[in-house]
CSV table of C-alpha atoms in Angstrom, one decimal:
chain,number,residue,atom,x,y,z
A,26,MET,CA,34.6,28.6,-33.9
A,27,ARG,CA,31.8,27.8,-31.5
A,28,HIS,CA,29.2,25.2,-32.6
A,29,PRO,CA,25.8,26.8,-33.3
A,30,GLY,CA,24.2,24.5,-30.8
A,31,THR,CA,26.5,25.8,-28.1
A,32,THR,CA,25.4,29.4,-28.8
A,33,ALA,CA,21.8,28.4,-28.7
A,34,ALA,CA,22.2,26.5,-25.4
A,35,THR,CA,24.0,29.4,-23.9
A,36,THR,CA,21.3,31.8,-25.0
A,37,ALA,CA,18.5,29.6,-23.7
A,38,THR,CA,20.2,29.0,-20.4
A,39,THR,CA,20.8,32.8,-19.9
A,40,LEU,CA,17.2,33.7,-20.8
A,41,LEU,CA,15.7,31.1,-18.5
A,42,ARG,CA,18.0,32.1,-15.6
A,43,VAL,CA,17.3,35.8,-16.0
A,44,ALA,CA,13.5,35.2,-16.4
A,45,LEU,CA,13.5,33.0,-13.3
A,46,GLY,CA,15.5,35.6,-11.3
A,47,ALA,CA,13.2,38.4,-12.4
A,48,VAL,CA,10.0,36.5,-11.3
A,49,LEU,CA,11.6,35.9,-7.9
A,50,VAL,CA,12.7,39.5,-7.5
A,51,ALA,CA,9.1,40.6,-8.3
A,52,HIS,CA,7.6,38.3,-5.7
A,53,GLY,CA,10.3,39.2,-3.1
A,54,SER,CA,9.7,42.9,-3.7
A,55,GLN,CA,6.0,42.4,-2.9
A,56,LYS,CA,7.0,41.0,0.5
A,57,LEU,CA,9.8,43.4,1.3
A,58,PHE,CA,8.6,46.7,-0.1
A,59,GLY,CA,4.9,46.3,-0.9
A,60,ALA,CA,5.7,46.6,-4.6
A,61,PHE,CA,3.3,45.3,-7.3
A,62,GLY,CA,0.4,45.3,-4.9
A,63,GLY,CA,2.2,43.3,-2.2
A,64,GLY,CA,1.7,43.5,1.5
A,65,GLY,CA,5.2,44.7,2.4
A,66,ILE,CA,6.8,43.4,5.6
A,67,GLU,CA,3.8,44.1,7.9
A,68,GLY,CA,1.3,42.5,5.6
A,69,THR,CA,3.6,39.5,4.9
A,70,ALA,CA,4.3,39.1,8.6
A,71,GLN,CA,0.5,38.9,9.3
A,72,GLY,CA,0.2,36.2,6.6
A,73,MET,CA,3.2,34.4,7.9
A,74,HIS,CA,1.8,34.4,11.5
A,75,ALA,CA,-1.6,33.0,10.2
A,76,MET,CA,0.3,30.2,8.3
A,77,GLY,CA,2.2,29.2,11.5
A,78,PHE,CA,5.6,30.8,10.8
A,79,ARG,CA,6.9,32.2,14.2
A,80,PRO,CA,8.2,34.7,14.8
A,81,ALA,CA,6.4,36.2,11.8
A,82,ARG,CA,8.3,39.3,11.1
A,83,PRO,CA,11.8,37.7,10.7
A,84,HIS,CA,10.2,35.0,8.6
A,85,ALA,CA,8.6,37.6,6.4
A,86,VAL,CA,12.0,39.3,5.9
A,87,LEU,CA,13.7,35.9,5.2
A,88,ALA,CA,11.0,35.0,2.7
A,89,GLY,CA,11.4,38.3,0.9
A,90,LEU,CA,15.2,38.1,0.9
A,91,GLY,CA,15.0,34.4,-0.2
A,92,GLU,CA,13.0,35.5,-3.2
A,93,ALA,CA,14.4,39.0,-4.1
A,94,GLY,CA,18.0,38.4,-3.1
A,95,SER,CA,18.3,35.0,-4.6
A,96,GLY,CA,16.5,36.2,-7.7
A,97,ALA,CA,18.8,39.2,-8.2
A,98,ALA,CA,21.8,36.9,-7.8
A,99,LEU,CA,20.4,34.5,-10.4
A,100,VAL,CA,19.8,37.4,-12.8
A,101,LEU,CA,23.4,38.3,-12.5
A,102,GLY,CA,24.6,34.8,-12.4
A,103,LEU,CA,26.6,35.5,-9.2
A,104,GLY,CA,27.1,33.0,-6.4
A,105,THR,CA,24.8,30.7,-8.3
A,106,PRO,CA,25.0,27.7,-5.9
A,107,VAL,CA,23.9,29.8,-2.9
A,108,ALA,CA,21.4,31.8,-5.0
A,109,GLY,CA,19.8,28.7,-6.4
A,110,ALA,CA,19.7,26.9,-3.1
A,111,GLY,CA,18.2,30.0,-1.3
A,112,ALA,CA,15.5,30.3,-3.9
A,113,ALA,CA,14.8,26.5,-3.9
A,114,THR,CA,14.5,26.5,-0.1
A,115,THR,CA,12.1,29.5,-0.1
A,116,MET,CA,10.0,28.0,-2.9
A,117,GLY,CA,10.0,24.5,-1.4
A,118,THR,CA,8.8,25.8,1.9
A,119,ALA,CA,6.1,27.8,0.1
A,120,ALA,CA,5.1,24.7,-1.9
A,121,SER,CA,4.6,22.8,1.3
A,122,ILE,CA,1.9,25.2,2.4
A,123,HIS,CA,0.0,24.6,-0.8
A,124,VAL,CA,0.1,20.8,-0.8
A,125,PRO,CA,-3.3,20.4,0.8
A,126,ASN,CA,-4.8,22.2,-2.2
A,127,GLY,CA,-3.5,19.7,-4.7
A,128,PHE,CA,-1.1,20.2,-7.6
A,129,PHE,CA,-2.6,22.9,-9.9
A,130,ASN,CA,-2.0,26.6,-9.3
A,131,ALA,CA,-5.5,27.5,-10.3
A,132,ASP,CA,-6.8,25.5,-7.3
A,133,GLY,CA,-4.2,27.1,-4.9
A,134,GLY,CA,-1.9,24.1,-5.4
A,135,PHE,CA,1.8,23.8,-5.2
A,136,GLU,CA,2.5,23.8,-9.0
A,137,PHE,CA,4.0,27.3,-9.3
A,138,PRO,CA,6.3,27.5,-6.2
A,139,ALA,CA,7.4,23.9,-6.8
A,140,PHE,CA,8.4,24.6,-10.4
A,141,LEU,CA,10.3,27.8,-9.4
A,142,GLY,CA,12.1,25.9,-6.7
A,143,PHE,CA,13.0,23.1,-9.0
A,144,ALA,CA,14.3,25.5,-11.7
A,145,ALA,CA,16.4,27.3,-9.1
A,146,SER,CA,17.9,24.1,-7.9
A,147,MET,CA,18.8,23.1,-11.4
A,148,PHE,CA,20.9,26.3,-11.7
A,149,ALA,CA,22.5,25.6,-8.3
A,150,LEU,CA,23.5,22.2,-9.7
A,151,GLY,CA,24.4,23.0,-13.3
A,152,GLY,CA,25.8,26.5,-12.9
A,153,PRO,CA,24.7,29.8,-14.5
A,154,GLY,CA,26.2,29.4,-18.0
A,155,ALA,CA,28.8,31.4,-19.8
A,156,VAL,CA,27.0,34.7,-19.8
A,157,SER,CA,27.2,35.4,-16.0
A,158,LEU,CA,29.3,37.1,-13.4
A,159,ASP,CA,30.3,33.7,-12.0
A,160,HIS,CA,31.9,32.8,-15.4
A,161,ALA,CA,33.5,36.3,-15.7
A,162,THR,CA,35.1,36.0,-12.3
A,163,GLY,CA,36.5,32.5,-12.9
A,164,HIS,CA,33.8,30.8,-10.8
A,165,VAL,CA,35.2,32.0,-7.5
A,166,PHE,CA,31.7,31.7,-6.0
A,167,ASP,CA,30.6,28.7,-8.1
A,168,ARG,CA,32.9,25.8,-7.2
A,169,PRO,CA,31.7,22.2,-7.6
A,170,TRP,CA,31.9,21.6,-3.8
A,171,MET,CA,29.7,24.6,-3.3
A,172,ARG,CA,27.1,23.2,-5.6
A,173,GLY,CA,26.9,19.9,-3.7
A,174,LEU,CA,26.9,21.5,-0.3
A,175,ALA,CA,24.2,24.1,-1.3
A,176,LEU,CA,21.9,21.4,-2.8
A,177,ALA,CA,22.3,19.1,0.2
A,178,ALA,CA,21.2,22.0,2.5
A,179,VAL,CA,18.0,22.6,0.6
A,180,PRO,CA,15.9,19.6,1.8
A,181,VAL,CA,17.3,20.0,5.4
A,182,ALA,CA,16.3,23.7,5.5
A,183,ILE,CA,12.8,22.9,4.1
A,184,ALA,CA,12.3,20.1,6.6
A,185,VAL,CA,13.3,22.4,9.5
A,186,GLN,CA,10.8,25.1,8.4
A,187,VAL,CA,8.0,22.7,7.8
A,188,THR,CA,8.5,21.0,11.2
A,189,ARG,CA,8.6,24.3,13.0
A,190,ARG,CA,5.5,25.5,11.3
A,191,LYS,CA,3.6,22.3,12.1
A,192,ARG,CA,4.6,22.6,15.8
A,193,ALA,CA,3.5,26.2,15.9
A,194,LEU,CA,0.1,25.3,14.4
A,195,ALA,CA,-0.3,22.4,16.8
A,196,ALA,CA,0.5,24.7,19.7
A,197,ASP,CA,-2.2,27.1,18.5
A,198,GLN,CA,-4.8,24.3,18.6
A,199,THR,CA,-3.9,23.2,22.1
A,200,GLU,CA,-3.8,26.7,23.7
A,201,PRO,CA,-6.9,27.6,25.7
A,202,PRO,CA,-8.9,30.4,24.2
A,203,ALA,CA,-8.2,33.8,25.7
A,204,GLU,CA,-10.7,34.8,28.3
A,205,SER,CA,-13.0,37.6,27.4
A,206,THR,CA,-12.8,40.8,29.4
A,207,ALA,CA,-16.5,41.5,28.7
A,208,GLU,CA,-18.7,40.9,31.7
A,209,THR,CA,-20.8,37.8,31.5
A,210,PRO,CA,-24.2,37.5,33.3
A,211,GLU,CA,-22.6,35.1,35.8
A,212,ALA,CA,-19.7,37.4,36.5
A,213,ALA,CA,-21.8,40.5,36.8
A,214,GLY,CA,-24.0,39.1,39.5
A,215,SER,CA,-27.7,40.0,39.2
A,216,SER,CA,-27.6,41.4,35.7
A,217,ASP,CA,-30.7,39.5,34.6
A,218,PRO,CA,-33.4,42.1,33.8
A,219,GLU,CA,-36.0,39.8,35.4
A,220,GLU,CA,-34.2,39.9,38.8
A,221,GLY,CA,-35.3,42.8,41.0
């Protein structure tokens, strides 16, 4: 007979994993499909470009897949180390953008994406629980070595994205402004109305 505490822990783990995955799927669907008032790939790509992620369209797709794909896998409890690490990387990169605004979400801070990323990494570390496809398949895609490798990759992947973004933004600031094609008075010759 199972201990009542075990049943409660399994239920709590499952509910949290499914809720986390569902939130990620919703956010990823905004980016990929324009669902729930999202911008879709084109709108997300424009935002990515403005934030310094180049090339913007592939980054938009990766962000959407990092959220929706990882979220769906977490809901199912399938390939949990990779799913958790994918979500943690995506959310960690998102959190880095919000750091200048402080901690609290109400101020545009990193509170929300950081928490989602942390929660996802905890499932990558601790596994999906008994009510999951990983458990049902004998943890074929949820081996201890996979968990360690997936978690080790998260800070490296975030650091690469943050560094590339900073370089792109720095390059934007050093590029000379595009020359205007409109005719200036100097270029037009005697365009001053006072000149006869």
